[in-house]
PDB file of C-alpha atoms in Angstrom:
ATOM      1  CA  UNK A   1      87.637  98.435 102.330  1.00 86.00           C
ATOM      2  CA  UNK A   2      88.500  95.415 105.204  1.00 89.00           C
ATOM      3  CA  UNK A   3      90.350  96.746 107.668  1.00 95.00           C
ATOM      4  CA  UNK A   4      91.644  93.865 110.901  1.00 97.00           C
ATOM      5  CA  UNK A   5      92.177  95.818 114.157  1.00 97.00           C
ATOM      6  CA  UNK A   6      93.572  94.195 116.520  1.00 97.00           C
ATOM      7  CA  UNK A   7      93.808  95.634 120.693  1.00 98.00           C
ATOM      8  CA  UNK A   8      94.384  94.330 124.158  1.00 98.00           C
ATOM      9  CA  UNK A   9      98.018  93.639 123.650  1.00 97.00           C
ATOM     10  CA  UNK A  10     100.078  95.627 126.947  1.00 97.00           C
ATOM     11  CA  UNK A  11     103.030  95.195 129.919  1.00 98.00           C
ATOM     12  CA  UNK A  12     101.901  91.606 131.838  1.00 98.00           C
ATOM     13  CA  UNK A  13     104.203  89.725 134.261  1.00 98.00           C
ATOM     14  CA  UNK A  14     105.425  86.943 133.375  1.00 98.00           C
ATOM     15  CA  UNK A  15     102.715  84.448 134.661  1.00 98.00           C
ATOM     16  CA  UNK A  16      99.489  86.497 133.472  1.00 98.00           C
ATOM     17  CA  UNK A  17      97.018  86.695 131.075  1.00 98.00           C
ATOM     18  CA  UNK A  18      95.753  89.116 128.118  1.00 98.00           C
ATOM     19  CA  UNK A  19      92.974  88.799 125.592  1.00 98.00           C
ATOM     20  CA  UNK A  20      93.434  90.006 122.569  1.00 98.00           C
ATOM     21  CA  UNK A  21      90.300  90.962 119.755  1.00 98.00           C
ATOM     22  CA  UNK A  22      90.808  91.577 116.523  1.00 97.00           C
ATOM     23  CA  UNK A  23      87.446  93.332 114.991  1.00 97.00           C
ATOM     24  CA  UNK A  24      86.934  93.108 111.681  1.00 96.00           C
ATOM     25  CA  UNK A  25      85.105  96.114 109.151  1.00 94.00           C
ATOM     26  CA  UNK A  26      83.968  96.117 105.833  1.00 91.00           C
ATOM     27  CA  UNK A  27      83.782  92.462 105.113  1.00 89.00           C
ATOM     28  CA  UNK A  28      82.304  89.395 107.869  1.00 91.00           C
ATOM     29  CA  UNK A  29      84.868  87.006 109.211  1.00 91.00           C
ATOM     30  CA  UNK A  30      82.252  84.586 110.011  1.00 90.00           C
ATOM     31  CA  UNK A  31      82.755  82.346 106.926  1.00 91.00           C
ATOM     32  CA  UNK A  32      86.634  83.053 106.781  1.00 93.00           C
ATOM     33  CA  UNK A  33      89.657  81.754 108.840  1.00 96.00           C
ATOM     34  CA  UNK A  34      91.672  83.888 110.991  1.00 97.00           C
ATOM     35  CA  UNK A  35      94.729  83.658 112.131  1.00 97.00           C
ATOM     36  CA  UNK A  36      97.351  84.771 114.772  1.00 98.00           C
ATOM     37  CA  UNK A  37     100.913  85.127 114.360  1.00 98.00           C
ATOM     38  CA  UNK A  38     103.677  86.801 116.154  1.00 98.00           C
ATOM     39  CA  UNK A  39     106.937  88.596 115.112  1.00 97.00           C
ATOM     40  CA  UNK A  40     109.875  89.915 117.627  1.00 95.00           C
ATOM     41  CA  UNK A  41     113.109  91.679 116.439  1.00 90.00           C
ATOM     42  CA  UNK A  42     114.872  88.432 117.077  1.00 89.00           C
ATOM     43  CA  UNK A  43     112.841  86.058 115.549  1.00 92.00           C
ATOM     44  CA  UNK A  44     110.796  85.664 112.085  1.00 94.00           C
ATOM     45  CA  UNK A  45     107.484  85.910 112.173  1.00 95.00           C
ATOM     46  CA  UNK A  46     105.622  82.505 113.949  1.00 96.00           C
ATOM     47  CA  UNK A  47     102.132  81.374 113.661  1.00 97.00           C
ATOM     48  CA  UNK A  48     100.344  81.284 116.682  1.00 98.00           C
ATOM     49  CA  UNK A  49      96.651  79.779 116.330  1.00 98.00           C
ATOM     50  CA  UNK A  50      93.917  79.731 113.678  1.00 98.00           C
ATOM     51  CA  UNK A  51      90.452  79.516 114.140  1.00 97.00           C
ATOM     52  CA  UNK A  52      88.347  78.527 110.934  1.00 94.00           C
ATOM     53  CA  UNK A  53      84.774  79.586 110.010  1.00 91.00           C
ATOM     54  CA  UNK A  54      83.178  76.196 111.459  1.00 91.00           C
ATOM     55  CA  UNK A  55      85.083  76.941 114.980  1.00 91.00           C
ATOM     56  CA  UNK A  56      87.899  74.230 114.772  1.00 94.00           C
ATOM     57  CA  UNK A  57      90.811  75.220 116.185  1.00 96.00           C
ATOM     58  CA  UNK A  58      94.779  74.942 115.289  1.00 97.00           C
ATOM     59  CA  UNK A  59      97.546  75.743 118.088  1.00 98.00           C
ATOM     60  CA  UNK A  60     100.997  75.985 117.965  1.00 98.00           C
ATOM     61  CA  UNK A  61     102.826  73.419 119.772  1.00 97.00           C
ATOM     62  CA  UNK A  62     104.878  76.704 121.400  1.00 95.00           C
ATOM     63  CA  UNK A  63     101.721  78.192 123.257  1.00 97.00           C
ATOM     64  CA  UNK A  64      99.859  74.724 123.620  1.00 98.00           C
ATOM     65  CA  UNK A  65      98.347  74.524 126.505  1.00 97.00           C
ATOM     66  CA  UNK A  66      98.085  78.318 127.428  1.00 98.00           C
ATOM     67  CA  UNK A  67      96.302  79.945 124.350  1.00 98.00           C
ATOM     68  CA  UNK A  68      93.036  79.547 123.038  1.00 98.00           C
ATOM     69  CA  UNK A  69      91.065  81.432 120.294  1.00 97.00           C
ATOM     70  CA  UNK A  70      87.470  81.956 119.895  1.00 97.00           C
ATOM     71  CA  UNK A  71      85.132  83.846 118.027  1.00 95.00           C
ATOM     72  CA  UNK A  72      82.093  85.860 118.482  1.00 95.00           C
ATOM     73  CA  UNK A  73      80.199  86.288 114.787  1.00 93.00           C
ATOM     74  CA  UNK A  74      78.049  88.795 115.995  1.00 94.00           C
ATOM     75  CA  UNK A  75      80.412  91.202 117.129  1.00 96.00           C
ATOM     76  CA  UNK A  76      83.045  89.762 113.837  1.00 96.00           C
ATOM     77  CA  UNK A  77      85.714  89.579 116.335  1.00 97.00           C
ATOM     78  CA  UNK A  78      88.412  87.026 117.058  1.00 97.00           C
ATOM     79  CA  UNK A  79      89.629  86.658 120.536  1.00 97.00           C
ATOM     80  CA  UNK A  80      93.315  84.828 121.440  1.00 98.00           C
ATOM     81  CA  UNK A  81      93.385  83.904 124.928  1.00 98.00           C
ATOM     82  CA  UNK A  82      97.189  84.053 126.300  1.00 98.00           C
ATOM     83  CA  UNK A  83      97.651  82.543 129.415  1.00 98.00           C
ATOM     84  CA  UNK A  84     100.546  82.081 131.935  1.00 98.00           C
ATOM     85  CA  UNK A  85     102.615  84.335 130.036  1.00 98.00           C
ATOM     86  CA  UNK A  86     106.560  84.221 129.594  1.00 97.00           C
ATOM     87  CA  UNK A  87     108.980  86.622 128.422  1.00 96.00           C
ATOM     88  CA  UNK A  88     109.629  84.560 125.257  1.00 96.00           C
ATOM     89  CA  UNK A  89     105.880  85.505 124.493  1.00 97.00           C
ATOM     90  CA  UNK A  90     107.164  89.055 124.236  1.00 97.00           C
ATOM     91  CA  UNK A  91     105.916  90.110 120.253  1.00 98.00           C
ATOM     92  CA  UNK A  92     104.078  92.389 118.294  1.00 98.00           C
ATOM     93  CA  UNK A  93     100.785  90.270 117.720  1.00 98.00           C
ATOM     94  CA  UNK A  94      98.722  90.196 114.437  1.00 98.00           C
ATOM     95  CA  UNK A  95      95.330  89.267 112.931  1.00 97.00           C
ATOM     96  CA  UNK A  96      95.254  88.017 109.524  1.00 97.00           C
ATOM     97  CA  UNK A  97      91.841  86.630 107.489  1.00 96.00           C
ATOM     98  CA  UNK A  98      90.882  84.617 104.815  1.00 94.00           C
ATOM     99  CA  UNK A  99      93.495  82.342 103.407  1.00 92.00           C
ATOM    100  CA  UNK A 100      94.712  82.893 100.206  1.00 91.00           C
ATOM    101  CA  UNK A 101      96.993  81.294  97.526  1.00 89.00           C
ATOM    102  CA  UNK A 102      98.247  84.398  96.071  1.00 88.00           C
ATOM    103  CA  UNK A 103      99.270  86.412  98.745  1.00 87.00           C
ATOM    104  CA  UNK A 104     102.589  85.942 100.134  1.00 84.00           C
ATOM    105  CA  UNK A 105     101.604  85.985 103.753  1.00 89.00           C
ATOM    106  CA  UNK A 106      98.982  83.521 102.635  1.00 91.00           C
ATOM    107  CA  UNK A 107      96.090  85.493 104.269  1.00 96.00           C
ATOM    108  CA  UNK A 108      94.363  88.227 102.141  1.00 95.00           C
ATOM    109  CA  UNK A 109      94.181  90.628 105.204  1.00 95.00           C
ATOM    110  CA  UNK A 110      96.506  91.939 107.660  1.00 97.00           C
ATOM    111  CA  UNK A 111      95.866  94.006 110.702  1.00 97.00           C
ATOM    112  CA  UNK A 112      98.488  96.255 111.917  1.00 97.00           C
ATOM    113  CA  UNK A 113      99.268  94.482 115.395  1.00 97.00           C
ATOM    114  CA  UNK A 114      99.459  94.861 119.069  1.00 98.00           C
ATOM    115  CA  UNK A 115     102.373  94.916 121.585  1.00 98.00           C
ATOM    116  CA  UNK A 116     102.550  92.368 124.014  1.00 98.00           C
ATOM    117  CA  UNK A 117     105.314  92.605 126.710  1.00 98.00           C
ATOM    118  CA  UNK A 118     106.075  89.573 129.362  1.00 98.00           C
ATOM    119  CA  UNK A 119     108.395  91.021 132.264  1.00 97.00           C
ATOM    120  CA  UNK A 120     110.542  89.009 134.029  1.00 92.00           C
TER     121      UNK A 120
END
């Protein structure tokens, strides 16, 4: 069974930094993409940056400029970078892997997310 589980997420001020990891189990991410997307009450869920199984990279234009994502094969972990946090960052974060056609999230697997809070 894959499971995604994603940590790191916590309270920041607005102006710091978290890393996030999502480790995967049961299946290697290494020649799969994996993705990062947000959701908050008050807005549907957004995509937030992919990384794909030869390292290239896709940002959205929201977090440009102050989140990365890499990834360490050996340890089949993901890591977004969030820097210079804002309160509009404020979202339950999530892992997905391996893009696929048929599933209506368009990623096979889902992790189950982590909280990230900006104060103001």
């Amino acid at each position: 069974q894959v499971q995604l589980a994603e940590s790191g997420g916590g309270l920041v001020q607005t102006g710091g930094s978290l890393r996030l990891s999502c480790v995967g189990s049961g299946r290697t991410l290494s020649d799969v993409s994996v993705a990062w997307y947000r959701q908050s009450p008050e807005k549907e869920r957004e995509f937030v940056a992919e990384i794909s199984w030869t390292v290239a990279t896709s940002i959205a234009e929201s977090v440009k400029g102050r989140f990365t994502i890499s990834r360490e094969h050996a340890k089949n972990t993901v890591y977004p970078q969030l820097n210079s946090l804002k309160p509009d960052d404020t979202a339950v974060y999530y892992c997905a892997a391996e893009r696929s056609v048929s599933s209506t999230r368009g990623y096979r697997y889902w992790g189950k997310g982590t909280q990230v809070t900006v104060s103001s």
